[in-house]
Amino acid sequence: EVHLVESGGGLLQPGRSLRLSCVASGFRFNDYAIHWVRQAPGKGLEWVSGISWGSGTIAYADSVRGRFTISRDNAKNSLYLQMNSVRGEDTALYYCVKSSGWYYFDSWGQGTLVTVSS
Amino acid sequence: QSALTQPPSASGSPGQSVTISCTGTSSDLGGYKYVSWYQQHPDKAPKLMIYEVSKRPSGVPDRFSGSKSGNTASLTVSGLQADDEADYYCSSYAGSNIVVFGGGTKLTVL
């Protein structure tokens, strides 16, 4: 069974940095692209970033490009999201998501909550 | 990277069918056969229901079906059941390895 467990969320002030982590199990991690998708409280889903199995392909939403960095460590079955210069609009539940094709997301974690507030 | 357009709400009675639309542009939804649909119950993680316009993952009932015409995709839920009441989101590939979601549709089973 696929398991994706996110961690690292918390409360931080605007302009600060935070690193999210996701540990995967139940599948061959280094065979799949993994993404971050976020959901602001009471709002819809927003794709944030994705990384291919070997990190050769990386993409970001316009809203985070230049501030967030996605990375992965296949030896540790782990995905990361370095969040810099955070803003209030980055407040959301951040999901780690596995994709079998880059374009769709077949397994989701339970999310880690990031709150940006002064 | 504009969000896809979904109606905020939809409803139907048990046993009936309901269709939820998702509209994009020729640069995203209309340009690719990579439309997906997700179901999200309150306080739960989303669940993949349809991928590549009309394919169903293992375990998803065949009451759920997807289609696309031009810049609009549709999710049809037939034989509505109480447990189908949830939020539904569409998504599409938008080129350059970008994925966009719709704003979501709250489906109410009357």
XYZ file of N, CA and C in Angstrom:
684
model
N 0.839 -1.188 0.000
C 0.000 0.000 0.000
C 0.886 1.255 0.000
N 0.521 2.179 -0.832
C 1.278 3.434 -0.940
C 1.026 4.311 0.280
N 2.124 4.818 0.847
C 2.022 5.766 1.944
C 2.915 6.957 1.657
N 2.357 8.145 1.844
C 3.109 9.391 1.706
C 2.858 10.191 2.978
N 3.928 10.482 3.707
C 3.779 11.160 4.993
C 4.571 12.467 4.975
N 3.828 13.555 5.027
C 4.443 14.889 5.004
C 4.765 15.370 6.415
N 5.748 16.233 6.510
C 6.100 16.844 7.794
C 6.783 18.178 7.532
N 6.967 18.944 8.594
C 7.702 20.190 8.477
C 6.849 21.444 8.492
N 5.536 21.279 8.450
C 4.677 22.455 8.467
C 4.707 23.170 9.811
N 4.139 24.362 9.830
C 4.099 25.116 11.069
C 3.711 26.560 10.833
N 3.848 27.358 11.870
C 3.526 28.780 11.812
C 4.813 29.575 11.632
N 4.827 30.450 10.640
C 6.009 31.277 10.450
C 5.603 32.650 9.931
N 6.501 33.594 10.104
C 6.240 34.969 9.710
C 6.525 35.186 8.226
N 5.867 36.145 7.625
C 6.167 36.472 6.222
C 7.646 36.779 6.048
N 8.171 36.299 4.917
C 9.567 36.533 4.605
C 10.515 35.464 5.115
N 10.033 34.591 5.973
C 10.891 33.546 6.530
C 10.917 32.320 5.625
N 11.679 31.283 6.065
C 11.847 30.063 5.276
C 11.381 28.844 6.040
N 11.033 27.811 5.279
C 10.563 26.555 5.865
C 10.871 25.448 4.887
N 11.178 24.257 5.395
C 11.419 23.102 4.537
C 10.436 22.004 4.862
N 9.660 21.613 3.861
C 8.736 20.504 4.006
C 9.399 19.223 3.534
N 9.008 18.107 4.162
C 9.521 16.798 3.773
C 8.371 15.841 3.545
N 8.638 14.836 2.758
C 7.656 13.782 2.504
C 8.423 12.476 2.394
N 8.029 11.499 3.203
C 8.639 10.181 3.134
C 7.640 9.216 2.515
N 8.098 8.474 1.523
C 7.234 7.565 0.786
C 7.550 6.111 1.095
N 6.530 5.260 0.993
C 6.716 3.826 1.148
C 5.638 3.104 0.368
N 5.863 1.816 0.135
C 4.869 1.006 -0.529
C 4.967 0.967 -2.042
N 5.965 1.628 -2.603
C 6.179 1.590 -4.062
C 7.634 1.949 -4.335
N 8.070 1.711 -5.587
C 9.445 2.039 -5.961
C 9.538 3.546 -6.190
N 9.950 4.248 -5.168
C 9.957 5.718 -5.166
C 10.682 6.274 -6.376
N 11.822 5.669 -6.727
C 12.642 6.257 -7.782
C 12.136 5.937 -9.186
N 10.936 5.363 -9.286
C 10.315 5.125 -10.594
C 9.275 6.187 -10.954
N 8.951 7.072 -10.011
C 7.802 7.948 -10.206
C 8.115 9.424 -9.983
N 7.407 10.248 -10.743
C 7.424 11.682 -10.462
C 6.585 11.941 -9.209
N 6.978 12.940 -8.460
C 6.274 13.316 -7.235
C 6.031 14.823 -7.277
N 4.917 15.245 -6.723
C 4.528 16.652 -6.778
C 4.122 17.159 -5.401
N 4.067 18.479 -5.298
C 3.425 19.156 -4.167
C 2.181 19.862 -4.696
N 1.068 19.631 -4.021
C -0.191 20.300 -4.316
C -0.677 20.914 -3.007
N -1.145 22.140 -3.043
C -1.590 22.781 -1.810
C -3.054 23.179 -1.869
N -3.605 23.380 -0.689
C -5.015 23.766 -0.566
C -5.147 24.762 0.574
N -5.415 26.005 0.230
C -5.642 27.027 1.239
C -6.920 26.703 2.014
N -7.025 27.134 3.247
C -8.208 26.816 4.066
C -9.504 27.201 3.363
N -10.384 26.230 3.186
C -11.669 26.481 2.560
C -11.626 26.734 1.069
N -10.469 26.538 0.462
C -10.298 26.826 -0.969
C -10.009 25.571 -1.772
N -9.768 25.753 -3.050
C -9.524 24.639 -3.945
C -8.071 24.195 -3.991
N -7.824 23.222 -4.853
C -6.489 22.657 -5.012
C -5.648 23.526 -5.941
N -4.358 23.617 -5.629
C -3.425 24.348 -6.481
C -2.152 23.529 -6.621
N -1.795 23.185 -7.856
C -0.525 22.501 -8.122
C 0.609 23.488 -7.844
N 1.624 23.003 -7.101
C 2.736 23.876 -6.701
C 4.005 23.562 -7.486
N 4.372 22.273 -7.508
C 5.643 21.912 -8.134
C 5.700 20.414 -8.351
N 6.510 19.992 -9.311
C 6.698 18.576 -9.562
C 8.134 18.275 -9.932
N 8.553 17.030 -9.696
C 9.918 16.611 -9.989
C 9.877 15.192 -10.540
N 10.585 14.954 -11.610
C 10.584 13.629 -12.223
C 11.423 12.653 -11.402
N 11.357 11.388 -11.801
C 11.996 10.333 -11.010
C 13.473 10.580 -10.778
N 14.149 11.108 -11.770
C 15.588 11.315 -11.660
C 15.973 12.775 -11.493
N 14.982 13.621 -11.200
C 15.188 15.057 -11.013
C 15.578 15.790 -12.293
N 15.433 15.120 -13.428
C 15.776 15.773 -14.682
C 14.747 16.781 -15.145
N 13.514 16.594 -14.687
C 12.446 17.526 -15.023
C 11.886 18.101 -13.727
N 11.884 19.408 -13.628
C 11.353 20.119 -12.467
C 10.507 21.272 -12.983
N 9.370 21.474 -12.371
C 8.498 22.564 -12.792
C 7.833 23.201 -11.577
N 7.480 24.472 -11.726
C 6.859 25.232 -10.649
C 5.684 26.036 -11.171
N 4.724 26.248 -10.305
C 3.649 27.189 -10.605
C 4.231 28.601 -10.589
N 3.632 29.483 -11.371
C 4.101 30.872 -11.408
C 4.102 31.499 -10.017
N 3.155 31.103 -9.191
C 2.973 31.720 -7.877
C 4.123 31.438 -6.908
N 4.933 30.410 -7.204
C 6.016 30.055 -6.277
C 7.389 30.050 -6.941
N 7.420 30.161 -8.272
C 8.697 30.088 -8.980
C 9.632 31.187 -8.484
N 10.862 30.803 -8.193
C 11.853 31.740 -7.687
C 11.900 31.812 -6.177
N 10.874 31.287 -5.519
C 10.848 31.287 -4.042
C 10.916 29.877 -3.460
N 10.330 28.913 -4.156
C 10.296 27.529 -3.676
C 11.250 26.679 -4.518
N 11.812 25.656 -3.877
C 12.683 24.711 -4.571
C 12.292 23.293 -4.190
N 11.999 22.485 -5.194
C 11.666 21.086 -4.964
C 12.911 20.235 -5.179
N 13.029 19.179 -4.387
C 14.149 18.255 -4.552
C 13.737 16.898 -4.016
N 14.538 15.889 -4.322
C 14.245 14.544 -3.833
C 15.536 13.812 -3.563
N 15.446 12.846 -2.654
C 16.575 11.959 -2.343
C 16.042 10.537 -2.490
N 16.308 9.916 -3.621
C 15.766 8.580 -3.885
C 16.315 7.534 -2.921
N 17.505 7.739 -2.427
C 18.082 6.791 -1.466
C 17.312 6.798 -0.150
N 16.639 7.916 0.129
C 15.874 8.041 1.375
C 14.369 8.034 1.128
N 13.973 7.748 -0.116
C 12.540 7.753 -0.461
C 11.871 9.046 0.003
N 12.544 10.147 -0.206
C 12.075 11.409 0.340
C 11.988 12.518 -0.692
N 11.003 13.369 -0.489
C 10.757 14.551 -1.310
C 10.812 15.767 -0.391
N 11.284 16.873 -0.941
C 11.405 18.082 -0.131
C 10.829 19.285 -0.873
N 10.450 20.292 -0.086
C 10.076 21.578 -0.657
C 10.672 22.668 0.231
N 11.670 23.348 -0.305
C 12.265 24.479 0.405
C 11.454 25.715 0.058
N 10.874 26.322 1.083
C 10.016 27.483 0.886
C 10.728 28.715 1.442
N 11.078 29.637 0.586
C 11.733 30.869 0.999
C 10.818 32.059 0.746
N 11.080 33.141 1.457
C 10.318 34.390 1.268
C 8.816 34.118 1.256
N 8.352 33.410 2.253
C 6.938 33.019 2.275
C 6.029 34.233 2.453
N 4.821 34.077 1.950
C 3.816 35.143 1.985
C 2.542 34.604 2.624
N 1.650 35.492 2.974
C 0.388 35.074 3.557
C -0.381 34.131 2.652
N -0.284 34.359 1.351
C -1.018 33.514 0.393
C -0.425 32.119 0.243
N 0.700 31.860 0.899
C 1.266 30.504 0.916
C 0.648 29.656 2.018
N -0.192 30.266 2.857
C -0.878 29.515 3.914
C -1.765 28.456 3.286
N -1.503 27.190 3.626
C -2.242 26.094 3.001
C -1.842 24.765 3.613
N -2.636 23.755 3.293
C -2.269 22.375 3.570
C -1.491 21.895 2.359
N -0.289 21.424 2.569
C 0.579 20.993 1.472
C 0.567 19.469 1.390
N 0.117 18.979 0.240
C 0.057 17.540 -0.013
C 1.255 17.078 -0.845
N 1.804 15.947 -0.463
C 2.790 15.244 -1.272
C 1.999 14.248 -2.117
N 2.254 14.236 -3.412
C 1.400 13.475 -4.316
C 2.222 12.674 -5.315
N 1.910 11.420 -5.471
C 2.577 10.554 -6.450
C 1.830 10.606 -7.772
N 2.569 10.639 -8.866
C 1.918 10.605 -10.168
C 2.465 9.453 -10.985
N 1.569 8.718 -11.630
C 1.982 7.640 -12.523
C 2.274 8.192 -13.903
N 1.525 9.218 -14.316
C 1.897 10.000 -15.476
C 2.117 11.369 -14.892
N 2.894 12.220 -15.477
C 3.151 13.522 -14.866
C 1.860 14.270 -14.613
N 0.841 13.978 -15.419
C -0.337 14.829 -15.487
C -1.455 14.464 -14.529
N -1.337 13.353 -13.804
C -2.387 13.004 -12.871
C -1.801 12.375 -11.613
N -2.559 12.504 -10.528
C -2.043 12.226 -9.203
C -2.816 11.090 -8.559
N -2.175 9.915 -8.450
C -2.914 8.729 -8.050
C -2.813 8.378 -6.575
N -1.918 9.007 -5.840
C -1.830 8.757 -4.404
C -1.455 10.055 -3.695
N -2.167 10.313 -2.603
C -1.982 11.562 -1.864
C -1.633 11.281 -0.400
N -0.784 12.123 0.166
C -0.563 12.080 1.600
C -1.715 12.772 2.315
N -1.585 12.910 3.608
C -2.606 13.587 4.396
C -2.327 15.082 4.544
N -1.155 15.520 4.150
C -0.844 16.939 4.137
C -0.176 17.444 5.406
N 0.550 18.548 5.251
C 1.153 19.251 6.376
C 0.773 20.717 6.247
N 0.326 21.313 7.355
C -0.234 22.660 7.325
C 0.843 23.709 7.523
N 0.877 24.658 6.608
C 1.779 25.805 6.697
C 0.934 27.061 6.891
N 1.231 27.803 7.947
C 0.518 29.040 8.227
C 1.510 30.189 8.257
N 1.288 31.163 7.407
C 2.164 32.331 7.344
C 1.406 33.530 7.893
N 1.901 34.027 9.012
C 1.220 35.137 9.668
C 2.190 35.868 10.579
N 2.019 37.153 10.675
C 2.858 37.944 11.566
C 2.232 38.043 12.962
N -0.972 30.795 -16.224
C -1.493 29.646 -15.483
C -2.815 29.993 -14.816
N -3.877 30.097 -15.605
C -5.191 30.386 -15.049
C -5.878 29.094 -14.673
N -6.659 29.150 -13.610
C -7.398 27.975 -13.176
C -8.472 27.629 -14.201
N -8.795 26.355 -14.274
C -9.904 25.909 -15.094
C -11.212 26.342 -14.426
N -12.281 26.453 -15.211
C -13.551 26.957 -14.688
C -14.542 25.826 -14.453
N -14.995 25.718 -13.212
C -16.018 24.742 -12.846
C -17.185 25.481 -12.200
N -18.408 24.932 -12.320
C -19.522 25.521 -11.580
C -19.300 25.283 -10.097
N -19.654 26.242 -9.253
C -19.419 26.074 -7.823
C -20.226 24.949 -7.202
N -21.372 24.657 -7.761
C -22.212 23.644 -7.158
C -22.965 22.852 -8.208
N -23.372 21.654 -7.805
C -24.207 20.777 -8.619
C -24.992 19.900 -7.656
N -26.111 19.398 -8.115
C -26.906 18.559 -7.225
C -27.754 17.579 -8.010
N -28.197 16.539 -7.314
C -29.072 15.545 -7.911
C -29.621 14.641 -6.829
N -30.674 13.975 -7.153
C -31.300 13.059 -6.205
C -30.678 11.672 -6.327
N -30.800 10.860 -5.300
C -30.267 9.493 -5.375
C -30.820 8.757 -6.588
N -29.918 8.089 -7.284
C -30.303 7.331 -8.472
C -30.223 8.119 -9.763
N -30.220 9.431 -9.652
C -30.146 10.259 -10.851
C -28.696 10.389 -11.325
N -28.540 11.054 -12.479
C -27.210 11.357 -13.008
C -26.963 12.853 -12.926
N -25.705 13.197 -12.721
C -25.332 14.610 -12.699
C -24.028 14.760 -13.473
N -23.906 15.853 -14.184
C -22.693 16.125 -14.967
C -22.074 17.429 -14.513
N -20.776 17.386 -14.277
C -20.015 18.564 -13.857
C -19.081 18.956 -14.995
N -19.093 20.222 -15.353
C -18.264 20.687 -16.456
C -16.973 21.323 -15.951
N -16.009 21.389 -16.863
C -14.701 21.967 -16.559
C -14.205 22.611 -17.845
N -14.054 23.912 -17.836
C -13.716 24.633 -19.062
C -12.337 25.274 -18.962
N -11.572 25.070 -20.014
C -10.243 25.672 -20.088
C -10.070 26.399 -21.395
N -8.853 26.353 -21.896
C -8.535 27.005 -23.168
C -7.809 26.020 -24.075
N -7.523 26.463 -25.271
C -6.802 25.596 -26.205
C -5.349 25.398 -25.770
N -4.872 26.217 -24.827
C -3.509 26.089 -24.328
C -3.390 25.066 -23.212
N -4.502 24.702 -22.632
C -4.447 23.688 -21.579
C -5.416 22.558 -21.909
N -6.581 22.578 -21.338
C -7.505 21.460 -21.474
C -7.781 21.089 -22.935
N -7.978 22.065 -23.776
C -8.312 21.792 -25.169
C -7.163 21.254 -25.992
N -5.946 21.424 -25.519
C -4.780 21.045 -26.283
C -4.205 19.681 -25.956
N -4.716 19.036 -24.938
C -4.148 17.767 -24.489
C -5.239 16.805 -24.039
N -4.911 15.529 -24.068
C -5.838 14.504 -23.582
C -5.448 14.101 -22.172
N -5.145 15.098 -21.341
C -4.641 14.827 -19.993
C -5.509 15.510 -18.948
N -6.791 15.200 -18.976
C -7.733 15.741 -17.999
C -7.961 14.693 -16.915
N -7.941 15.145 -15.680
C -8.181 14.258 -14.543
C -9.270 14.839 -13.658
N -9.898 13.961 -12.885
C -10.926 14.384 -11.937
C -10.627 13.774 -10.570
N -10.870 14.576 -9.526
C -10.612 14.148 -8.166
C -11.848 14.385 -7.301
N -12.061 13.470 -6.375
C -13.143 13.562 -5.400
C -12.522 13.857 -4.041
N -13.087 14.810 -3.321
C -12.579 15.123 -1.992
C -13.733 15.241 -1.006
N -13.757 14.325 -0.066
C -14.714 14.426 1.027
C -14.154 15.380 2.081
N -15.026 15.942 2.923
C -14.567 16.911 3.931
C -13.448 16.354 4.799
N -12.411 17.162 4.957
C -11.254 16.838 5.794
C -10.518 15.574 5.352
N -10.660 15.210 4.106
C -9.948 14.057 3.557
C -9.067 14.508 2.403
N -8.080 13.686 2.081
C -7.253 13.965 0.921
C -8.037 13.649 -0.354
N -7.748 14.341 -1.432
C -8.412 14.043 -2.707
C -8.126 12.615 -3.170
N -9.025 12.115 -4.007
C -8.906 10.773 -4.573
C -9.071 10.865 -6.085
N -8.164 10.236 -6.812
C -8.249 10.220 -8.274
C -9.436 9.388 -8.724
N -10.287 9.977 -9.561
C -11.475 9.273 -10.054
C -11.386 8.991 -11.557
N -10.819 9.911 -12.300
C -10.700 9.788 -13.755
C -9.344 10.368 -14.168
N -8.670 9.706 -15.113
C -7.449 10.282 -15.667
C -7.454 10.113 -17.182
N -6.642 10.916 -17.839
C -6.576 10.907 -19.302
C -7.969 10.942 -19.914
N -8.752 11.868 -19.462
C -10.111 12.210 -19.921
C -11.171 11.226 -19.462
N -10.924 9.917 -19.687
C -12.026 8.977 -19.480
C -11.618 7.660 -18.836
N -10.390 7.529 -18.411
C -9.935 6.270 -17.814
C -10.201 6.263 -16.302
N -10.625 5.115 -15.821
C -10.902 4.968 -14.395
C -9.837 4.118 -13.732
N -9.281 4.612 -12.615
C -8.331 3.778 -11.864
C -9.053 2.561 -11.299
N -8.291 1.550 -10.995
C -8.858 0.361 -10.381
C -9.580 0.736 -9.086
N -10.780 0.197 -8.934
C -11.538 0.447 -7.718
C -12.555 1.569 -7.815
N -12.468 2.380 -8.846
C -13.453 3.463 -9.027
C -14.663 2.887 -9.772
N -15.842 3.058 -9.216
C -17.044 2.481 -9.859
C -17.274 3.036 -11.261
N -17.859 2.185 -12.125
C -18.121 2.637 -13.490
C -19.286 3.611 -13.568
N -19.832 3.975 -12.417
C -20.833 5.051 -12.385
C -20.186 6.408 -12.676
N -18.879 6.452 -12.552
C -18.127 7.680 -12.825
C -17.534 7.585 -14.235
N -17.813 8.593 -15.043
C -17.287 8.597 -16.403
C -16.863 9.997 -16.799
N -15.920 10.091 -17.718
C -15.397 11.370 -18.149
C -15.386 11.478 -19.651
N -15.451 12.722 -20.117
C -15.418 12.988 -21.551
C -14.847 14.372 -21.783
N -14.568 14.671 -23.035
C -14.040 15.987 -23.383
C -14.471 16.351 -24.792
N -14.815 17.617 -24.956
C -15.122 18.143 -26.283
C -14.570 19.553 -26.366
N -13.647 19.744 -27.256
C -13.037 21.061 -27.390
C -12.329 21.471 -26.106
N -12.685 22.632 -25.588
C -12.051 23.160 -24.387
C -12.806 22.825 -23.108
N -13.785 21.935 -23.197
C -14.594 21.582 -22.032
C -14.578 20.081 -21.778
N -14.308 19.736 -20.525
C -14.369 18.348 -20.089
C -15.553 18.193 -19.155
N -16.013 16.961 -19.039
C -17.172 16.693 -18.184
C -16.964 15.431 -17.376
N -17.466 15.464 -16.157
C -17.526 14.287 -15.297
C -18.995 13.981 -15.065
N -19.401 12.767 -15.366
C -20.771 12.339 -15.137
C -20.795 11.288 -14.042
N -21.652 11.496 -13.079
C -21.866 10.525 -12.011
C -23.272 9.986 -12.182
N -23.360 8.702 -12.476
C -24.656 8.070 -12.678
C -25.072 7.325 -11.423
N -26.395 7.094 -11.288
C -26.873 6.353 -10.126
C -26.382 6.963 -8.829
N -26.605 8.254 -8.653
C -26.088 8.981 -7.504
C -26.356 8.257 -6.190
N -25.323 8.254 -5.342
C -25.429 7.669 -4.009
C -25.033 8.730 -2.983
N -25.460 8.534 -1.775
C -25.195 9.516 -0.723
C -23.703 9.794 -0.569
N -22.898 8.751 -0.713
C -21.451 8.905 -0.528
C -20.780 9.677 -1.663
N -21.507 9.937 -2.737
C -20.939 10.721 -3.831
C -20.899 12.207 -3.473
N -21.588 12.575 -2.414
C -21.589 13.976 -1.998
C -20.186 14.356 -1.547
N -19.593 15.292 -2.274
C -18.190 15.662 -2.058
C -17.858 16.841 -2.968
N -16.641 17.327 -2.845
C -16.111 18.310 -3.779
C -15.396 17.575 -4.907
N -15.561 18.082 -6.117
C -14.913 17.468 -7.274
C -14.064 18.515 -7.992
N -12.841 18.120 -8.306
C -11.908 19.013 -8.971
C -11.438 18.398 -10.281
N -11.371 19.210 -11.308
C -10.750 18.771 -12.545
C -9.328 19.323 -12.591
N -8.506 18.701 -13.405
C -7.174 19.234 -13.641
C -6.771 18.903 -15.067
N -5.818 19.647 -15.577
C -5.336 19.426 -16.929
C -3.872 19.798 -17.045
N -3.198 19.120 -17.945
C -1.857 19.527 -18.326
C -1.983 20.830 -19.099
N -1.018 21.733 -18.858
C -1.081 23.049 -19.499
C 0.197 23.359 -20.271
N 0.964 22.311 -20.593
C 2.207 22.521 -21.310
C 3.350 22.883 -20.377
N 4.572 22.715 -20.832
C 5.773 23.066 -20.060
C 5.784 22.448 -18.671
N 5.243 21.237 -18.580
C 5.205 20.476 -17.322
C 4.390 21.139 -16.222
N 3.473 22.003 -16.604
C 2.591 22.687 -15.670
C 1.238 21.975 -15.620
N 0.674 21.874 -14.430
C -0.657 21.306 -14.249
C -1.553 22.375 -13.622
N -2.773 22.475 -14.097
C -3.712 23.440 -13.523
C -4.960 22.712 -13.033
N -5.536 23.205 -11.954
C -6.765 22.657 -11.400
C -7.927 23.612 -11.661
N -9.116 23.043 -11.592
C -10.320 23.854 -11.588
C -10.603 24.324 -10.174
N -11.563 25.225 -10.041
C -11.876 25.783 -8.738
C -12.678 24.866 -7.828
N -13.180 23.779 -8.394
C -13.924 22.815 -7.591
C -15.436 22.992 -7.694
N -16.138 21.878 -7.596
C -17.604 21.849 -7.622
C -18.096 21.045 -6.444
N -18.970 21.637 -5.647
C -19.557 20.924 -4.516
C -20.785 20.180 -5.004
N -20.740 18.862 -4.962
C -21.863 18.029 -5.379
C -22.712 17.668 -4.165
N -23.974 18.017 -4.237
C -24.922 17.707 -3.167
C -25.898 16.648 -3.647
N -26.069 15.608 -2.844
C -27.057 14.576 -3.124
C -28.295 14.898 -2.307
N -29.353 15.244 -2.991
C -30.556 15.762 -2.327
C -31.311 14.691 -1.531
